[in-house]
PDB file of C-alpha atoms in Angstrom:
ATOM      1  CA  MET I  27      92.169 126.133  86.777  1.00  0.00           C
ATOM      2  CA  SER I  28      91.035 125.351  90.325  1.00  0.00           C
ATOM      3  CA  ARG I  29      93.205 126.418  93.242  1.00  0.00           C
ATOM      4  CA  ASP I  30      93.710 122.764  94.233  1.00  0.00           C
ATOM      5  CA  LEU I  31      94.963 121.924  90.766  1.00  0.00           C
ATOM      6  CA  ARG I  32      97.281 124.926  90.928  1.00  0.00           C
ATOM      7  CA  ALA I  33      98.645 123.684  94.252  1.00  0.00           C
ATOM      8  CA  ALA I  34      99.323 120.232  92.808  1.00  0.00           C
ATOM      9  CA  ILE I  35     100.939 121.415  89.593  1.00  0.00           C
ATOM     10  CA  ALA I  36     103.075 124.158  91.195  1.00  0.00           C
ATOM     11  CA  PRO I  37     106.335 122.172  91.637  1.00  0.00           C
ATOM     12  CA  PHE I  38     106.122 120.797  88.105  1.00  0.00           C
ATOM     13  CA  LEU I  39     105.419 124.259  86.711  1.00  0.00           C
ATOM     14  CA  ALA I  40     108.383 125.646  88.656  1.00  0.00           C
ATOM     15  CA  ASN I  41     110.615 122.897  87.291  1.00  0.00           C
ATOM     16  CA  ASN I  42     109.369 123.523  83.761  1.00  0.00           C
ATOM     17  CA  THR I  43     110.043 127.251  84.142  1.00  0.00           C
ATOM     18  CA  ILE I  44     113.492 127.348  85.744  1.00  0.00           C
ATOM     19  CA  GLY I  45     114.908 124.090  84.375  1.00  0.00           C
ATOM     20  CA  LEU I  46     116.296 120.985  86.047  1.00  0.00           C
ATOM     21  CA  ASP I  47     119.853 122.284  86.264  1.00  0.00           C
ATOM     22  CA  SER I  48     118.810 125.370  88.248  1.00  0.00           C
ATOM     23  CA  TYR I  49     118.222 123.627  91.587  1.00  0.00           C
ATOM     24  CA  LYS I  50     118.812 120.480  93.630  1.00  0.00           C
ATOM     25  CA  TRP I  51     115.688 120.383  95.813  1.00  0.00           C
ATOM     26  CA  LEU I  52     112.184 121.868  95.586  1.00  0.00           C
ATOM     27  CA  LEU I  53     110.365 122.833  98.788  1.00  0.00           C
ATOM     28  CA  TYR I  54     106.624 122.199  98.588  1.00  0.00           C
ATOM     29  CA  GLY I  55     104.016 123.513 100.993  1.00  0.00           C
ATOM     30  CA  ASP I  56     100.872 125.539 101.511  1.00  0.00           C
ATOM     31  CA  ASP I  57     100.880 129.334 101.331  1.00  0.00           C
ATOM     32  CA  ASP I  58     101.334 129.476 105.109  1.00  0.00           C
ATOM     33  CA  THR I  59     104.033 126.786 105.356  1.00  0.00           C
ATOM     34  CA  VAL I  60     107.373 128.027 106.706  1.00  0.00           C
ATOM     35  CA  PHE I  61     110.682 126.266 106.039  1.00  0.00           C
ATOM     36  CA  PHE I  62     113.726 127.080 108.161  1.00  0.00           C
ATOM     37  CA  ILE I  63     116.484 126.709 105.597  1.00  0.00           C
ATOM     38  CA  ASP I  64     119.282 125.832 108.030  1.00  0.00           C
ATOM     39  CA  ASN I  65     117.118 122.991 109.330  1.00  0.00           C
ATOM     40  CA  VAL I  66     116.224 121.892 105.799  1.00  0.00           C
ATOM     41  CA  ILE I  67     119.932 121.570 105.026  1.00  0.00           C
ATOM     42  CA  LYS I  68     120.405 119.445 108.162  1.00  0.00           C
ATOM     43  CA  VAL I  69     117.472 117.203 107.232  1.00  0.00           C
ATOM     44  CA  LEU I  70     118.778 116.669 103.715  1.00  0.00           C
ATOM     45  CA  GLY I  71     122.223 115.891 105.093  1.00  0.00           C
ATOM     46  CA  ASP I  72     124.049 113.577 102.728  1.00  0.00           C
ATOM     47  CA  LEU I  73     121.008 112.670 100.613  1.00  0.00           C
ATOM     48  CA  ASP I  74     121.731 112.599  96.898  1.00  0.00           C
ATOM     49  CA  TYR I  75     119.537 115.090  95.038  1.00  0.00           C
ATOM     50  CA  ALA I  76     120.015 113.052  91.849  1.00  0.00           C
ATOM     51  CA  GLN I  77     118.137 110.166  93.511  1.00  0.00           C
ATOM     52  CA  PRO I  78     114.333 110.378  93.148  1.00  0.00           C
ATOM     53  CA  TYR I  79     112.954 111.532  96.513  1.00  0.00           C
ATOM     54  CA  PHE I  80     109.535 112.731  97.677  1.00  0.00           C
ATOM     55  CA  LEU I  81     110.336 113.486 101.318  1.00  0.00           C
ATOM     56  CA  SER I  82     107.982 113.909 104.267  1.00  0.00           C
ATOM     57  CA  ASP I  83     107.099 112.243 107.559  1.00  0.00           C
ATOM     58  CA  ALA I  84     103.711 113.991 107.920  1.00  0.00           C
ATOM     59  CA  LEU I  85     101.174 111.864 106.058  1.00  0.00           C
ATOM     60  CA  TRP I  86      97.425 111.363 106.180  1.00  0.00           C
ATOM     61  CA  TRP I  87      96.626 107.697 106.725  1.00  0.00           C
ATOM     62  CA  PRO I  88      93.479 105.968 108.082  1.00  0.00           C
ATOM     63  CA  GLU I  89      95.087 102.769 109.309  1.00  0.00           C
ATOM     64  CA  THR I  90      91.784 101.558 110.730  1.00  0.00           C
ATOM     65  CA  GLY I  91      89.876 102.246 107.534  1.00  0.00           C
ATOM     66  CA  ASN I  92      87.953 104.896 109.472  1.00  0.00           C
ATOM     67  CA  VAL I  93      88.600 108.396 108.149  1.00  0.00           C
ATOM     68  CA  SER I  94      87.370 109.892 111.413  1.00  0.00           C
ATOM     69  CA  SER I  95      90.183 108.163 113.283  1.00  0.00           C
ATOM     70  CA  LEU I  96      92.064 110.528 115.576  1.00  0.00           C
ATOM     71  CA  ARG I  97      95.298 109.054 114.218  1.00  0.00           C
ATOM     72  CA  LEU I  98      94.493 110.091 110.684  1.00  0.00           C
ATOM     73  CA  HIS I  99      97.096 112.865 110.626  1.00  0.00           C
ATOM     74  CA  PRO I 100      99.958 112.915 111.164  1.00  0.00           C
ATOM     75  CA  ASN I 101     100.034 109.146 111.291  1.00  0.00           C
ATOM     76  CA  ARG I 102     103.394 107.525 111.969  1.00  0.00           C
ATOM     77  CA  ASP I 103     101.950 104.234 110.711  1.00  0.00           C
ATOM     78  CA  ALA I 104     101.628 105.568 107.145  1.00  0.00           C
ATOM     79  CA  PRO I 105     103.575 103.324 104.726  1.00  0.00           C
ATOM     80  CA  ARG I 106     106.756 104.938 103.442  1.00  0.00           C
ATOM     81  CA  CYS I 107     110.421 104.197 102.776  1.00  0.00           C
ATOM     82  CA  LEU I 108     113.680 105.139 104.403  1.00  0.00           C
ATOM     83  CA  PRO I 109     116.306 106.940 102.290  1.00  0.00           C
ATOM     84  CA  CYS I 110     118.684 105.016 100.077  1.00  0.00           C
ATOM     85  CA  ASN I 111     121.691 103.716 102.055  1.00  0.00           C
ATOM     86  CA  PHE I 112     120.169 105.126 105.248  1.00  0.00           C
ATOM     87  CA  ALA I 113     122.232 104.385 108.348  1.00  0.00           C
ATOM     88  CA  ASP I 114     121.181 104.932 111.954  1.00  0.00           C
ATOM     89  CA  PRO I 115     122.981 103.606 115.051  1.00  0.00           C
ATOM     90  CA  LEU I 116     119.612 102.616 116.529  1.00  0.00           C
ATOM     91  CA  LEU I 117     118.961 100.410 113.496  1.00  0.00           C
ATOM     92  CA  ALA I 118     122.478  99.019 113.579  1.00  0.00           C
ATOM     93  CA  ASN I 119     122.336  97.947 117.231  1.00  0.00           C
ATOM     94  CA  GLY I 120     118.786  96.617 117.045  1.00  0.00           C
ATOM     95  CA  SER I 121     117.322  99.154 119.469  1.00  0.00           C
ATOM     96  CA  CYS I 122     115.099 100.861 116.913  1.00  0.00           C
ATOM     97  CA  ALA I 123     111.466 100.821 117.986  1.00  0.00           C
ATOM     98  CA  PRO I 124     109.535 102.290 115.043  1.00  0.00           C
ATOM     99  CA  GLN I 125     105.885 103.167 115.432  1.00  0.00           C
ATOM    100  CA  GLN I 126     104.989 101.780 112.040  1.00  0.00           C
ATOM    101  CA  GLY I 127     103.034  98.565 111.630  1.00  0.00           C
ATOM    102  CA  PHE I 128     105.533  97.612 108.946  1.00  0.00           C
ATOM    103  CA  ILE I 129     109.296  97.602 108.567  1.00  0.00           C
ATOM    104  CA  ALA I 130     110.111 100.550 106.316  1.00  0.00           C
ATOM    105  CA  PRO I 131     112.332  99.464 103.416  1.00  0.00           C
ATOM    106  CA  GLN I 132     115.163 101.510 102.000  1.00  0.00           C
ATOM    107  CA  GLY I 133     113.956 103.008  98.756  1.00  0.00           C
ATOM    108  CA  CYS I 134     116.446 103.398  95.908  1.00  0.00           C
ATOM    109  CA  PRO I 135     114.079 104.782  94.741  1.00  0.00           C
ATOM    110  CA  CYS I 136     110.928 104.385  96.835  1.00  0.00           C
ATOM    111  CA  THR I 137     108.411 102.962  94.391  1.00  0.00           C
ATOM    112  CA  PRO I 138     104.926 101.563  95.024  1.00  0.00           C
ATOM    113  CA  GLU I 139     106.449  98.130  94.428  1.00  0.00           C
ATOM    114  CA  THR I 140     108.996  98.796  97.177  1.00  0.00           C
ATOM    115  CA  ILE I 141     106.176  99.604  99.594  1.00  0.00           C
ATOM    116  CA  PHE I 142     104.154  96.549  98.570  1.00  0.00           C
ATOM    117  CA  SER I 143     107.133  94.230  99.095  1.00  0.00           C
ATOM    118  CA  SER I 144     108.018  95.564 102.555  1.00  0.00           C
ATOM    119  CA  THR I 145     107.676  93.436 105.673  1.00  0.00           C
ATOM    120  CA  TRP I 146     104.564  94.079 107.743  1.00  0.00           C
ATOM    121  CA  SER I 147     105.114  93.366 111.433  1.00  0.00           C
ATOM    122  CA  SER I 148     101.488  92.341 111.793  1.00  0.00           C
ATOM    123  CA  GLY I 149     101.746  90.038 108.798  1.00  0.00           C
ATOM    124  CA  ASP I 150      98.681  91.767 107.373  1.00  0.00           C
ATOM    125  CA  GLN I 151      98.547  94.350 104.589  1.00  0.00           C
ATOM    126  CA  GLY I 152      94.812  94.738 105.029  1.00  0.00           C
ATOM    127  CA  ALA I 153      94.885  98.371 106.141  1.00  0.00           C
ATOM    128  CA  PHE I 154      97.052  99.382 103.218  1.00  0.00           C
ATOM    129  CA  ASP I 155      94.955  97.399 100.763  1.00  0.00           C
ATOM    130  CA  ARG I 156      91.791  99.110 101.989  1.00  0.00           C
ATOM    131  CA  ALA I 157      93.309 102.557 101.640  1.00  0.00           C
ATOM    132  CA  ALA I 158      94.882 101.733  98.277  1.00  0.00           C
ATOM    133  CA  LYS I 159      91.423 101.126  96.846  1.00  0.00           C
ATOM    134  CA  GLN I 160      90.793 104.829  97.298  1.00  0.00           C
ATOM    135  CA  TRP I 161      93.395 105.528  94.629  1.00  0.00           C
ATOM    136  CA  THR I 162      90.963 104.473  91.906  1.00  0.00           C
ATOM    137  CA  ALA I 163      88.708 107.333  90.835  1.00  0.00           C
ATOM    138  CA  GLY I 164      85.153 106.599  89.789  1.00  0.00           C
ATOM    139  CA  PRO I 165      81.520 107.583  90.332  1.00  0.00           C
ATOM    140  CA  ASP I 166      81.533 106.033  93.801  1.00  0.00           C
ATOM    141  CA  ASN I 167      84.928 107.448  94.719  1.00  0.00           C
ATOM    142  CA  PRO I 168      85.457 110.928  93.245  1.00  0.00           C
ATOM    143  CA  GLN I 169      88.183 111.792  95.755  1.00  0.00           C
ATOM    144  CA  ALA I 170      90.700 109.102  94.892  1.00  0.00           C
ATOM    145  CA  GLY I 171      93.820 109.145  97.013  1.00  0.00           C
ATOM    146  CA  TRP I 172      92.339 111.541  99.566  1.00  0.00           C
ATOM    147  CA  TRP I 173      93.352 109.606 102.655  1.00  0.00           C
ATOM    148  CA  TYR I 174      96.906 108.533 101.803  1.00  0.00           C
ATOM    149  CA  MET I 175      98.854 111.661 101.098  1.00  0.00           C
ATOM    150  CA  VAL I 176     101.568 114.055 102.165  1.00  0.00           C
ATOM    151  CA  HIS I 177     100.167 116.885 104.286  1.00  0.00           C
ATOM    152  CA  GLY I 178     100.651 120.129 102.358  1.00  0.00           C
ATOM    153  CA  GLY I 179     100.570 122.234 105.505  1.00  0.00           C
ATOM    154  CA  ALA I 180     103.590 120.368 106.879  1.00  0.00           C
ATOM    155  CA  GLY I 181     105.314 120.466 103.515  1.00  0.00           C
ATOM    156  CA  ALA I 182     107.442 118.103 101.479  1.00  0.00           C
ATOM    157  CA  ILE I 183     110.786 118.200  99.693  1.00  0.00           C
ATOM    158  CA  ILE I 184     111.178 116.953  96.124  1.00  0.00           C
ATOM    159  CA  SER I 185     114.550 116.123  94.595  1.00  0.00           C
ATOM    160  CA  GLN I 186     115.795 117.050  91.169  1.00  0.00           C
ATOM    161  CA  GLY I 187     116.032 113.328  90.471  1.00  0.00           C
ATOM    162  CA  ALA I 188     112.303 112.919  91.068  1.00  0.00           C
ATOM    163  CA  MET I 189     111.431 115.692  88.652  1.00  0.00           C
ATOM    164  CA  ARG I 190     113.342 113.913  85.886  1.00  0.00           C
ATOM    165  CA  LEU I 191     110.895 110.994  85.932  1.00  0.00           C
ATOM    166  CA  ALA I 192     108.090 112.593  83.907  1.00  0.00           C
ATOM    167  CA  SER I 193     107.560 115.472  81.522  1.00  0.00           C
ATOM    168  CA  PHE I 194     105.446 118.488  82.389  1.00  0.00           C
ATOM    169  CA  GLN I 195     103.020 117.473  79.658  1.00  0.00           C
ATOM    170  CA  GLU I 196     102.501 114.023  81.211  1.00  0.00           C
ATOM    171  CA  VAL I 197     101.870 115.527  84.630  1.00  0.00           C
ATOM    172  CA  GLU I 198      99.543 118.238  83.343  1.00  0.00           C
ATOM    173  CA  ARG I 199      97.511 115.741  81.335  1.00  0.00           C
ATOM    174  CA  TYR I 200      97.108 113.460  84.361  1.00  0.00           C
ATOM    175  CA  LEU I 201      96.173 116.268  86.748  1.00  0.00           C
ATOM    176  CA  GLN I 202      93.658 117.780  84.351  1.00  0.00           C
ATOM    177  CA  ALA I 203      91.871 114.421  84.221  1.00  0.00           C
ATOM    178  CA  LEU I 204      91.669 113.986  88.010  1.00  0.00           C
ATOM    179  CA  PRO I 205      88.563 114.860  90.005  1.00  0.00           C
ATOM    180  CA  TRP I 206      89.451 118.045  91.839  1.00  0.00           C
ATOM    181  CA  HIS I 207      90.112 117.623  95.530  1.00  0.00           C
ATOM    182  CA  SER I 208      92.898 118.783  97.842  1.00  0.00           C
ATOM    183  CA  GLY I 209      96.100 119.857  96.114  1.00  0.00           C
ATOM    184  CA  ASP I 210      98.356 117.802  98.386  1.00  0.00           C
ATOM    185  CA  ALA I 211      96.310 114.671  97.652  1.00  0.00           C
ATOM    186  CA  MET I 212      96.470 115.361  93.911  1.00  0.00           C
ATOM    187  CA  LEU I 213     100.243 115.867  94.135  1.00  0.00           C
ATOM    188  CA  THR I 214     100.761 112.628  96.075  1.00  0.00           C
ATOM    189  CA  GLU I 215      98.591 110.709  93.627  1.00  0.00           C
ATOM    190  CA  THR I 216     100.523 112.163  90.682  1.00  0.00           C
ATOM    191  CA  MET I 217     103.812 111.164  92.272  1.00  0.00           C
ATOM    192  CA  TRP I 218     102.479 107.623  92.723  1.00  0.00           C
ATOM    193  CA  HIS I 219     100.877 107.095  89.318  1.00  0.00           C
ATOM    194  CA  VAL I 220     102.918 109.260  86.937  1.00  0.00           C
ATOM    195  CA  LEU I 221     106.376 109.430  88.503  1.00  0.00           C
ATOM    196  CA  GLY I 222     106.105 106.002  90.152  1.00  0.00           C
ATOM    197  CA  LEU I 223     107.206 107.361  93.536  1.00  0.00           C
ATOM    198  CA  ALA I 224     105.991 106.703  97.048  1.00  0.00           C
ATOM    199  CA  THR I 225     106.969 108.898  99.996  1.00  0.00           C
ATOM    200  CA  THR I 226     110.320 108.662 101.761  1.00  0.00           C
ATOM    201  CA  ASP I 227     110.709 109.471 105.456  1.00  0.00           C
ATOM    202  CA  PRO I 228     113.791 111.684 106.034  1.00  0.00           C
ATOM    203  CA  GLY I 229     114.825 108.966 108.463  1.00  0.00           C
ATOM    204  CA  TYR I 230     115.913 110.479 111.751  1.00  0.00           C
ATOM    205  CA  GLY I 231     112.507 110.283 113.423  1.00  0.00           C
ATOM    206  CA  TYR I 232     111.779 106.725 112.281  1.00  0.00           C
ATOM    207  CA  CYS I 233     113.327 105.157 115.387  1.00  0.00           C
ATOM    208  CA  ARG I 234     112.510 108.149 117.596  1.00  0.00           C
ATOM    209  CA  PRO I 235     108.743 108.491 118.161  1.00  0.00           C
ATOM    210  CA  HIS I 236     109.240 111.844 119.904  1.00  0.00           C
ATOM    211  CA  ILE I 237     110.590 113.398 116.689  1.00  0.00           C
ATOM    212  CA  GLN I 238     108.500 114.783 113.824  1.00  0.00           C
ATOM    213  CA  MET I 239     110.750 116.395 111.197  1.00  0.00           C
ATOM    214  CA  PHE I 240     107.963 118.012 109.178  1.00  0.00           C
ATOM    215  CA  ASP I 241     105.439 120.054 111.182  1.00  0.00           C
ATOM    216  CA  PRO I 242     106.942 119.453 114.635  1.00  0.00           C
ATOM    217  CA  GLY I 243     104.094 121.257 116.387  1.00  0.00           C
ATOM    218  CA  TRP I 244     103.891 124.339 118.556  1.00  0.00           C
ATOM    219  CA  LEU I 245     107.026 125.701 120.208  1.00  0.00           C
ATOM    220  CA  GLY I 246     107.864 123.510 123.185  1.00  0.00           C
ATOM    221  CA  GLN I 247     105.489 120.717 122.188  1.00  0.00           C
ATOM    222  CA  GLN I 248     108.258 118.525 120.800  1.00  0.00           C
ATOM    223  CA  GLN I 249     110.763 117.661 123.505  1.00  0.00           C
ATOM    224  CA  LEU I 250     114.212 117.278 121.980  1.00  0.00           C
ATOM    225  CA  LEU I 251     116.955 115.204 123.531  1.00  0.00           C
ATOM    226  CA  SER I 252     120.553 116.428 123.458  1.00  0.00           C
ATOM    227  CA  GLU I 253     121.363 114.241 120.452  1.00  0.00           C
ATOM    228  CA  ASP I 254     118.420 115.682 118.506  1.00  0.00           C
ATOM    229  CA  VAL I 255     119.515 119.319 118.551  1.00  0.00           C
ATOM    230  CA  SER I 256     122.092 118.920 115.785  1.00  0.00           C
ATOM    231  CA  LYS I 257     119.546 117.153 113.566  1.00  0.00           C
ATOM    232  CA  MET I 258     116.653 119.597 113.764  1.00  0.00           C
TER     233      MET I 258
END
């Protein structure tokens, strides 16, 4: 088994080993990813672990169709949902100024169909359609899904509810049939095709371009406002 396949199958193997009733959330990341648990608890807040969630705000996304784009990662324009029943005073008072080229829908759960039906501020889904074509593996595209994925180095959080959507056997069979590429891409593709889940932004940074919840950068690089301290 390749190391990339091992990286992709790890959360499903963990779930299969310890059982669904042994946890609420799974933390996914590379071998050098560090989670600060107190901050994780703040990020999860009142989210329901029984709801299917694949959480991250650090995604690879070539919005221009050019994989050499400097905005490839982390790209705040990457299509994703907001949490179910998400509430933010900046959304409520109309002062939210998201970076995304689309209006992120609330996902209950966040499915590919939810993403496809969202409102695009530009009125054009062209960038997403171009990238979505890369999800089809074939002789001319052995690395399907490579450029629309959660970044493993930044990490992701998977709910118990998400892990109920497919059996280990279904996931293993799908992953074994994929062309081997990066583990985080294989995981994201499996979530999309087998579990029927797209990625959900944890929410707080959606209206606050200065905030990156996953992989916030080097110490001092992310300037927090007073209201942000209790959320990070």
